[in-house]
Coordinates of C-alpha atoms in Angstrom, one line a residue:
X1 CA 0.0 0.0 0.0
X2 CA 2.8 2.3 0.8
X3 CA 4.6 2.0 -2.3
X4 CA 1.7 2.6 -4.4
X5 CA 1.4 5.8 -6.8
X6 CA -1.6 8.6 -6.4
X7 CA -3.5 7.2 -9.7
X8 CA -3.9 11.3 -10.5
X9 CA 0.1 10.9 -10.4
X10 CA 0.3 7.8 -12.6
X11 CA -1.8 9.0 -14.9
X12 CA -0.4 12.8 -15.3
X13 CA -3.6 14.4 -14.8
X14 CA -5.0 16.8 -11.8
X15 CA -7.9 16.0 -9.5
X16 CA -10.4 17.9 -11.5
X17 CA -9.8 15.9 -14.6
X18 CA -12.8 15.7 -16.3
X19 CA -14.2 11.9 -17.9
X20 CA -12.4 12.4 -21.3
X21 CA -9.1 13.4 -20.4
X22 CA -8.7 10.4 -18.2
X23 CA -9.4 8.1 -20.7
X24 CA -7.2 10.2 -23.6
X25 CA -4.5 10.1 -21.0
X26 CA -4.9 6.5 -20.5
X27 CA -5.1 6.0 -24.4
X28 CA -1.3 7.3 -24.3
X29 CA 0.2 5.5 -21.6
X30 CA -1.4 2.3 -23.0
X31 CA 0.0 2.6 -26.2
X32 CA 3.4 4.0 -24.6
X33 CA 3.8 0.6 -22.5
X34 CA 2.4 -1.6 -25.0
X35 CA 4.1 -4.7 -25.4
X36 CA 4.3 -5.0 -29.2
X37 CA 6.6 -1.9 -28.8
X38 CA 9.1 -3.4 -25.9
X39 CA 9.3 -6.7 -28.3
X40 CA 13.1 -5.8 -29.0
X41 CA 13.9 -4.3 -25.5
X42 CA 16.1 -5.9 -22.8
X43 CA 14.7 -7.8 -20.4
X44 CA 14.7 -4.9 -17.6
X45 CA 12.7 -2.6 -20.3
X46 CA 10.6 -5.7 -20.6
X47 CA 9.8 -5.7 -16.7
X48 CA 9.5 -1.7 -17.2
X49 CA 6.9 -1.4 -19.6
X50 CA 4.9 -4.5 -17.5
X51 CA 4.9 -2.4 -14.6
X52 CA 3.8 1.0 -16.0
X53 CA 1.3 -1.2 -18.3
X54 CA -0.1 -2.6 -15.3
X55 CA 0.0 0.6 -12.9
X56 CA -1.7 2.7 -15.8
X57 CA -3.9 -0.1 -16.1
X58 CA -5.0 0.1 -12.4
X59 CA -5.5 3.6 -12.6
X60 CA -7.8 4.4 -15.3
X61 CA -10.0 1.1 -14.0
X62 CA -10.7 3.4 -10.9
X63 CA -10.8 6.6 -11.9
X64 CA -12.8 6.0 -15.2
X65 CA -15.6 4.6 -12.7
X66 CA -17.0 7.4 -10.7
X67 CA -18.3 5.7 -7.6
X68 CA -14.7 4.2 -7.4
X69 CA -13.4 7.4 -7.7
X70 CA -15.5 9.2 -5.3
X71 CA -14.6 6.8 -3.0
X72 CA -10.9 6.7 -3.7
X73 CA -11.2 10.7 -3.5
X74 CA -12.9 10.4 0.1
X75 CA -10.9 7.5 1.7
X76 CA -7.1 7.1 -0.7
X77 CA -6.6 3.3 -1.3
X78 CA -8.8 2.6 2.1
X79 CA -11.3 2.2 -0.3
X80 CA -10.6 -1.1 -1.7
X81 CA -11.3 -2.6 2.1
X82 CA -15.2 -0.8 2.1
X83 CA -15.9 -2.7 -1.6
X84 CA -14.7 0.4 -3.2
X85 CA -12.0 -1.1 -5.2
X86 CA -9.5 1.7 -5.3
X87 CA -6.9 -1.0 -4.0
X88 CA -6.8 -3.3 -6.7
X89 CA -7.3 -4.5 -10.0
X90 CA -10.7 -5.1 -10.7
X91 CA -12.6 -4.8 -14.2
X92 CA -16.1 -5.4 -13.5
X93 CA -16.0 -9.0 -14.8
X94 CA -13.8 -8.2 -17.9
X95 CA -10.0 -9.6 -18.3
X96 CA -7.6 -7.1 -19.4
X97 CA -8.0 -7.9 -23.3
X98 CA -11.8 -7.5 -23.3
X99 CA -11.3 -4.0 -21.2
X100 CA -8.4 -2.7 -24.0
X101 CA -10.7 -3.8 -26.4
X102 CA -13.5 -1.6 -25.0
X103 CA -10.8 1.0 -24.9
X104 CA -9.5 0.8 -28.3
X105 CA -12.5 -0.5 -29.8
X106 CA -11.3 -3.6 -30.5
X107 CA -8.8 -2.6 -33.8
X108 CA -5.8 -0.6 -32.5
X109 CA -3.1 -2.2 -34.7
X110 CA -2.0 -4.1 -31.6
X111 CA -3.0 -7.8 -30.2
X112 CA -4.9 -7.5 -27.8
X113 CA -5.3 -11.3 -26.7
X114 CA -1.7 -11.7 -26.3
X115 CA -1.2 -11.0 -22.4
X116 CA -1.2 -13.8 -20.8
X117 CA 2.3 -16.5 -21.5
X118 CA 4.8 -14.0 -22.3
X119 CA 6.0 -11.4 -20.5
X120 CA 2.6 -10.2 -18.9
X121 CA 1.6 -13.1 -16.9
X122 CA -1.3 -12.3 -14.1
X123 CA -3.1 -10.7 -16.9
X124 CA -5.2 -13.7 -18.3
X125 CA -6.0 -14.8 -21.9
X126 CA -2.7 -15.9 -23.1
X127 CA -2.5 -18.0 -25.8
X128 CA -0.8 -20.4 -23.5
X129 CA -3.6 -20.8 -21.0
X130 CA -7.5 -22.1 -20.9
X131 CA -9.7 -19.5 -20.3
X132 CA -11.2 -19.0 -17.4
X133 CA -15.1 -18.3 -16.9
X134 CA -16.4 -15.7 -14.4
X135 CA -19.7 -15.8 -12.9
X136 CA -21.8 -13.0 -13.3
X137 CA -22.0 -10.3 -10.4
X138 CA -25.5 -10.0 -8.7
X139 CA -26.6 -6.6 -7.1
X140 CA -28.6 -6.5 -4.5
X141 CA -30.2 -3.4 -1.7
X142 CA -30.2 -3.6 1.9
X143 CA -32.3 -1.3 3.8
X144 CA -30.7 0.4 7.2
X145 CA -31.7 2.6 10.2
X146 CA -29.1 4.7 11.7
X147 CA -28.9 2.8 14.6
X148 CA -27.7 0.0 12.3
X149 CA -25.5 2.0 10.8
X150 CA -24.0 3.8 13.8
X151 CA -23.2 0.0 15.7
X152 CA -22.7 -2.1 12.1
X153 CA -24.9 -5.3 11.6
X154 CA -25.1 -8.3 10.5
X155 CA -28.2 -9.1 7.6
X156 CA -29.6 -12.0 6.0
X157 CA -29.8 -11.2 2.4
X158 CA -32.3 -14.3 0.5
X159 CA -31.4 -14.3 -3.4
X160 CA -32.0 -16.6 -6.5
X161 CA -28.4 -17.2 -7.9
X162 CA -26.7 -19.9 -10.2
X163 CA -25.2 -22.5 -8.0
X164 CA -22.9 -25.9 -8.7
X165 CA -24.9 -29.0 -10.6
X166 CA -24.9 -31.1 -7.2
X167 CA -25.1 -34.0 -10.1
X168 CA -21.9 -33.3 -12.1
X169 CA -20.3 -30.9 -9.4
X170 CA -20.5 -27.7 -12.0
X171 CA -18.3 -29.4 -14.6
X172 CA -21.5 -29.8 -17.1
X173 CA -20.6 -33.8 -16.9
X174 CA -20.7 -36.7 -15.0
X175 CA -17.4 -37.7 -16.2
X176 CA -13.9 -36.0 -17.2
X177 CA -13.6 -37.8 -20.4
X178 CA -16.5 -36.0 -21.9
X179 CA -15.0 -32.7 -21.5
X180 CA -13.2 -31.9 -24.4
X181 CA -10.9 -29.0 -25.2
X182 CA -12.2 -26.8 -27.9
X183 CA -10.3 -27.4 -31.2
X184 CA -11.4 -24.4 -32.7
X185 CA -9.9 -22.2 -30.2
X186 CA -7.5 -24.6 -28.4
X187 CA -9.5 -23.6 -25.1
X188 CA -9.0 -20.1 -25.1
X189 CA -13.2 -19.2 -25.6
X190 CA -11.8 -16.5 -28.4
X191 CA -10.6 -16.6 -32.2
X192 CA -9.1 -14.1 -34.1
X193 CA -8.5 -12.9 -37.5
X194 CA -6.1 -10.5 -38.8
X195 CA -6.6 -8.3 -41.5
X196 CA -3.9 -5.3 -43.2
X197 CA -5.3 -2.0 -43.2
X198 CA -3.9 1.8 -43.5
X199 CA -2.6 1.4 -40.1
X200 CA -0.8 -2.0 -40.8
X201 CA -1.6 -5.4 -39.3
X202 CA -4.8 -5.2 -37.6
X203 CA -6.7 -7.7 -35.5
X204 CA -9.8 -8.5 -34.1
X205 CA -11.4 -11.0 -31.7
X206 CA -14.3 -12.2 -30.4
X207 CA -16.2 -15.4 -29.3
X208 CA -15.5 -19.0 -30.6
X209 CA -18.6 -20.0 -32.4
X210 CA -17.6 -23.6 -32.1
X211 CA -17.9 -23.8 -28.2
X212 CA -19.5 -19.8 -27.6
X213 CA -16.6 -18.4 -25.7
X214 CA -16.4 -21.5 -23.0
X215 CA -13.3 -22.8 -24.7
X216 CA -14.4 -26.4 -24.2
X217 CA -17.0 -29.1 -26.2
X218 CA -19.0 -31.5 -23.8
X219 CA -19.7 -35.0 -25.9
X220 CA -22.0 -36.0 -23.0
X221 CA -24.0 -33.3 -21.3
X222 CA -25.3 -33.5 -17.5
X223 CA -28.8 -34.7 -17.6
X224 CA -29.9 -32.6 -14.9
X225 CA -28.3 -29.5 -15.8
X226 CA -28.3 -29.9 -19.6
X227 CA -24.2 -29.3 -19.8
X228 CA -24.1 -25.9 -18.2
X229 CA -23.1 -27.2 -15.1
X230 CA -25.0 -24.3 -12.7
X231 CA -28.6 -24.5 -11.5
X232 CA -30.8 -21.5 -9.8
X233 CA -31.2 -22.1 -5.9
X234 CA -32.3 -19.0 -3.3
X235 CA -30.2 -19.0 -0.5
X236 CA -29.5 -17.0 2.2
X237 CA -26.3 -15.1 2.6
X238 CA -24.9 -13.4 5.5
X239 CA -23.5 -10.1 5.0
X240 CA -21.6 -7.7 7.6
X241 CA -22.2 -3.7 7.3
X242 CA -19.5 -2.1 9.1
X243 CA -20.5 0.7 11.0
X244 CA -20.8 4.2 9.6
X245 CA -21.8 3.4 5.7
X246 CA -23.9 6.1 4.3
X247 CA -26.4 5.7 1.5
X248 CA -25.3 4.8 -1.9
X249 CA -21.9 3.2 -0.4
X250 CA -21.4 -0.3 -1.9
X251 CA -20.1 -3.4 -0.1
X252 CA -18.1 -6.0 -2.5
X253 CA -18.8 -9.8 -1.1
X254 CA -15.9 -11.4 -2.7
X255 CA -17.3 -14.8 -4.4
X256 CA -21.0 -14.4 -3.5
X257 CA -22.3 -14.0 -6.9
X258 CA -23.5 -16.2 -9.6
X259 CA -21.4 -19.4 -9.9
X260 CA -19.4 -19.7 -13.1
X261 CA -19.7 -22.6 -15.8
X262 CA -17.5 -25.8 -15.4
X263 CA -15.9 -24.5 -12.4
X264 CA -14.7 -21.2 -13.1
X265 CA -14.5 -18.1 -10.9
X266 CA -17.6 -17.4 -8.9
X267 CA -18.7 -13.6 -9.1
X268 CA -19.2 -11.2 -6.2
X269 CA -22.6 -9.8 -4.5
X270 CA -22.6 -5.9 -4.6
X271 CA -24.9 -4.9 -1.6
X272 CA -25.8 -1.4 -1.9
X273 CA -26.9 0.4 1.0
X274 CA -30.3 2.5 1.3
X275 CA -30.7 4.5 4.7
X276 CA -34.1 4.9 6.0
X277 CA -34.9 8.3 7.2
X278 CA -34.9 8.6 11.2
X279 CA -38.1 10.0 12.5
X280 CA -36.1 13.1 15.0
X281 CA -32.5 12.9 13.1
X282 CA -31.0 14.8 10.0
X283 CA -27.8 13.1 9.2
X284 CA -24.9 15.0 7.4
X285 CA -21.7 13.0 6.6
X286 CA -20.7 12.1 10.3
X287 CA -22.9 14.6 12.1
X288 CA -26.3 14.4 13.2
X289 CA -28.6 17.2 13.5
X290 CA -31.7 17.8 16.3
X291 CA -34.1 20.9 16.4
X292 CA -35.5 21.3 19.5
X293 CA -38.7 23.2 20.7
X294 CA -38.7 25.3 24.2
X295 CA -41.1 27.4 25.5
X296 CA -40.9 31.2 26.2
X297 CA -40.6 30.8 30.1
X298 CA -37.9 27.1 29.8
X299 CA -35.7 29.8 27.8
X300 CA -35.7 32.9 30.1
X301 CA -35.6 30.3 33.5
X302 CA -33.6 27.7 32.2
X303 CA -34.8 23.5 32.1
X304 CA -33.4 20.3 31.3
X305 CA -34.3 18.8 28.1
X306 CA -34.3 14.9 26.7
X307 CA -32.7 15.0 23.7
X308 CA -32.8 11.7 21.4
X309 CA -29.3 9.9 20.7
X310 CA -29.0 7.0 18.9
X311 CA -28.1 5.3 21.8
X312 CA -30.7 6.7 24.1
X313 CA -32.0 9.6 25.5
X314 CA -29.1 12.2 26.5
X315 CA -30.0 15.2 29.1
X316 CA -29.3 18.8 28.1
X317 CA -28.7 21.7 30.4
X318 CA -31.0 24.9 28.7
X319 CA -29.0 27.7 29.9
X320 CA -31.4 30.7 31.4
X321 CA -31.4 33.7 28.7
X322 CA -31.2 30.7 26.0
X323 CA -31.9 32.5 22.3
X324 CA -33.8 31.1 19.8
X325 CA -31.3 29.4 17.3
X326 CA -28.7 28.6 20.0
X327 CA -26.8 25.5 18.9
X328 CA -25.1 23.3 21.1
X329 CA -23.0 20.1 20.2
X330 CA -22.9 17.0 21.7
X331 CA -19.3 16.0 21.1
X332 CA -19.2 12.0 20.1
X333 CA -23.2 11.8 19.5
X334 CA -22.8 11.6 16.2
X335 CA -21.5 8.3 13.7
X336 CA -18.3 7.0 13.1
X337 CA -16.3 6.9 10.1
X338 CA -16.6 3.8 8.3
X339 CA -13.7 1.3 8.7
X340 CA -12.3 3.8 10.8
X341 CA -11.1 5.8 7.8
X342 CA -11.9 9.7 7.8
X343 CA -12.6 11.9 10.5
X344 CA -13.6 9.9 13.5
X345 CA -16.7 10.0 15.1
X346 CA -19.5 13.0 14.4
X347 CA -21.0 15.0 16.5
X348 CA -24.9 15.6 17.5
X349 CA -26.0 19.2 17.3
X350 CA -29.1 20.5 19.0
X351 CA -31.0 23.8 17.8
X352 CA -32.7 25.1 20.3
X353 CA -36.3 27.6 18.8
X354 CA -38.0 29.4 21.3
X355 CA -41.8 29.4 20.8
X356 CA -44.0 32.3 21.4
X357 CA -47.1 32.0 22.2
X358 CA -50.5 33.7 19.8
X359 CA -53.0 34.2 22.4
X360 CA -52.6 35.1 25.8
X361 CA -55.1 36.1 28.6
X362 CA -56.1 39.0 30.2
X363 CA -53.8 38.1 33.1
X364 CA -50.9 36.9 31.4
X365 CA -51.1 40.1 29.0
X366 CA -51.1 42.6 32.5
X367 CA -48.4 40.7 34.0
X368 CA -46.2 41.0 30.7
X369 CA -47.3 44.4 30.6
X370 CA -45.2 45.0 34.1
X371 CA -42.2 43.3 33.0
X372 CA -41.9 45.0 29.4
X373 CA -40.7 48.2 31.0
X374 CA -37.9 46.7 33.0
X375 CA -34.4 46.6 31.7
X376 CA -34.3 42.7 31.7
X377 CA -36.6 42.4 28.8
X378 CA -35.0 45.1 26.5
X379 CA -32.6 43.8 24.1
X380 CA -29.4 44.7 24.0
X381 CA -28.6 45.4 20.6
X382 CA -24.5 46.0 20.8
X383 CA -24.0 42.2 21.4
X384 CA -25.9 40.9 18.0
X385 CA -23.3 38.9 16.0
X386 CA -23.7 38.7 12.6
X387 CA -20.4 36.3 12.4
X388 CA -22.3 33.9 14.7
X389 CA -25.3 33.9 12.9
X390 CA -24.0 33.4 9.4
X391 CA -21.9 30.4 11.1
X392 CA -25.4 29.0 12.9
X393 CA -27.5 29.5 10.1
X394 CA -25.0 27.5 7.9
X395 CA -25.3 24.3 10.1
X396 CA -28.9 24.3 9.8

């Protein structure tokens, strides 16, 4: 984590880099650290032009995704541990051909589906190695009160996904021997054809049509599950919220998704959380926020008020001469930060509006009447503050 670059840095572009000139910076740097141009370097620019490749890589897959990036903006390479994926490499599903593809649009004058046996192993898709199937990801909503949020949770999410053929275990058949290696594509799930155009030796790829991108021919297909391997079950899962997630965040279950064909890589459950509205509290970021009603007499005499916490009821001294719009905080009241990351835990301010009452009686009006003359009840007009105002009225 420590050695890691700011992706801003690796990509040479500022914060406030708008969608486009990520990706034309991007475009550079790919083509820069290409492979097909290092083909004749030593083996150290070799190892060079795989790192920078791979770093650049990294990059643009977080920044060209805005929730990554918001996140990545708010909590650095923290991110990666709240599902944010600003720690790692992570394509949505794609290996790194099919995302240069999308990039390049699939005809750059470069291979693309040459990353995998030589020289830029990790990557996937090499001509050297079967192709490995990905299950899709499922996305899913969990609903949360902020006393949930402020302590974490645990919830039990029930979901319809793709699971293992209990008959054939997920291979698509009973026995090994009737799983075959795709001759068309020698296993890789992808063909392609080359063609010379104005920009030289082109190339495009896309799906075998002899096995439809699995990169393998079953002779004698699972009965129960027809060959694919998967069948649909609901299940439950459990999922932890760690305290502190506000609404929008989404948590990344590593391997909770739909199972993949023929044993392949499982996909991940995305659980994106939706805060429901607390009946009293106004939540900001880390702070909560409390308006509070006192009477005429509470404010000139002073009380004790109840004021509701999220965990509990918390007493609150009402100074006598209290004004309406006096705002006190409750240091600590407030949430925490999520994973620990950010600024600690909020606060809980408290706006205190004095009410005045419309109708009074004939008694109440005389007896006001005697006290409007004293000097207690006349306002003193040198102490307003305009600085505290603006800074009050800001809060709320």
């Amino acid at each position: 984590m420590a050695n890691k670059r700011d992706y801003y840095e690796v990509l040479g572009v500022a914060k406030t880099a708008s969608a486009d000139e990520i990706k034309s910076a991007y475009r550079k740097l790919a083509l820069k650290w290409h492979p097909d141009r290092w083909v004749n370097g030593t083996d150290a620019e070799k190892k060079a032009a795989e790192d920078n490749f791979k770093e650049a890589a990294e990059a643009y897959s977080i920044l060209s995704d805005p929730d990554k990036r918001a996140k990545y903006d708010q909590y650095g390479f923290a991110a990666d541990q709240m599902g944010g994926g600003a720690g790692g490499f992570d394509f949505g599903g794609m290996d790194i051909n099919d995302f240069l593809r999308n990039i390049f649009g699939g005809s750059f004058g470069f291979d693309f589906g040459g990353f995998g046996g030589g020289g830029f192993g990790g990557f996937g898709g090499g001509d050297s190695q079967p192709r490995t199937l990905r299950g899709r990801d499922i996305r899913t909503s969990v609903k949360l009160t902020l006393e949930e949020i402020a302590n974490g949770c645990d919830k039990e999410i029930s979901l319809e996904r793709a699971r293992p053929c209990p008959d054939c275990g997920g291979k698509g058949a009973k026995n090994s021997s009737d799983i075959k290696t795709c001759p068309t594509c020698g296993g890789q799930g992808r063909v392609r054809q080359q063609a010379r155009g104005i920009f030289g030796m082109t190339y495009t790829i896309g799906a075998c049509p002899q096995c439809q991108g699995e990169g393998i021919i079953i002779t004698n297909p699972c009965r129960r599950c027809n060959g694919t391997g998967l069948e649909r079950r609901r299940e439950i899962v459990k999922v932890h919220i760690p305290a502190g997630v506000e609404n929008g965040m989404q948590i990344t279950i590593r391997g909770e998704g739909h199972a993949a064909p023929h044993g392949g890589v499982n996909g991940d459950l995305l659980v994106v959380i939706n805060e429901v509205q607390h009946p009293q509290l106004q939540r900001d970021g880390n702070n909560l926020f409390f308006t509070r009603v006192i009477s005429v007499m509470d404010a000139m005499l002073g009380c004790e008020v109840s004021i509701p916490c999220l965990d509990g009821s918390y007493k609150v001294k009402v100074e006598p001469g209290t004004q309406s719009g006096t705002v006190v905080k409750l240091r600590g009241k407030g949430l925490p930060s999520v994973q620990g990351y950010g600024r600690g835990t909020g606060d809980l301010y408290v706006k205190f509006l004095v009410w005045v009452p419309r109708k009074l009686s004939r008694s109440e009006k005389e007896a006001l009447e005697q006290m409007r003359s004293s000097n207690s009840f006349t306002p003193d007009l040198s102490r307003e503050d305009k600085a505290t105002f603006d800074k009050v009225k800001n809060i709320f």
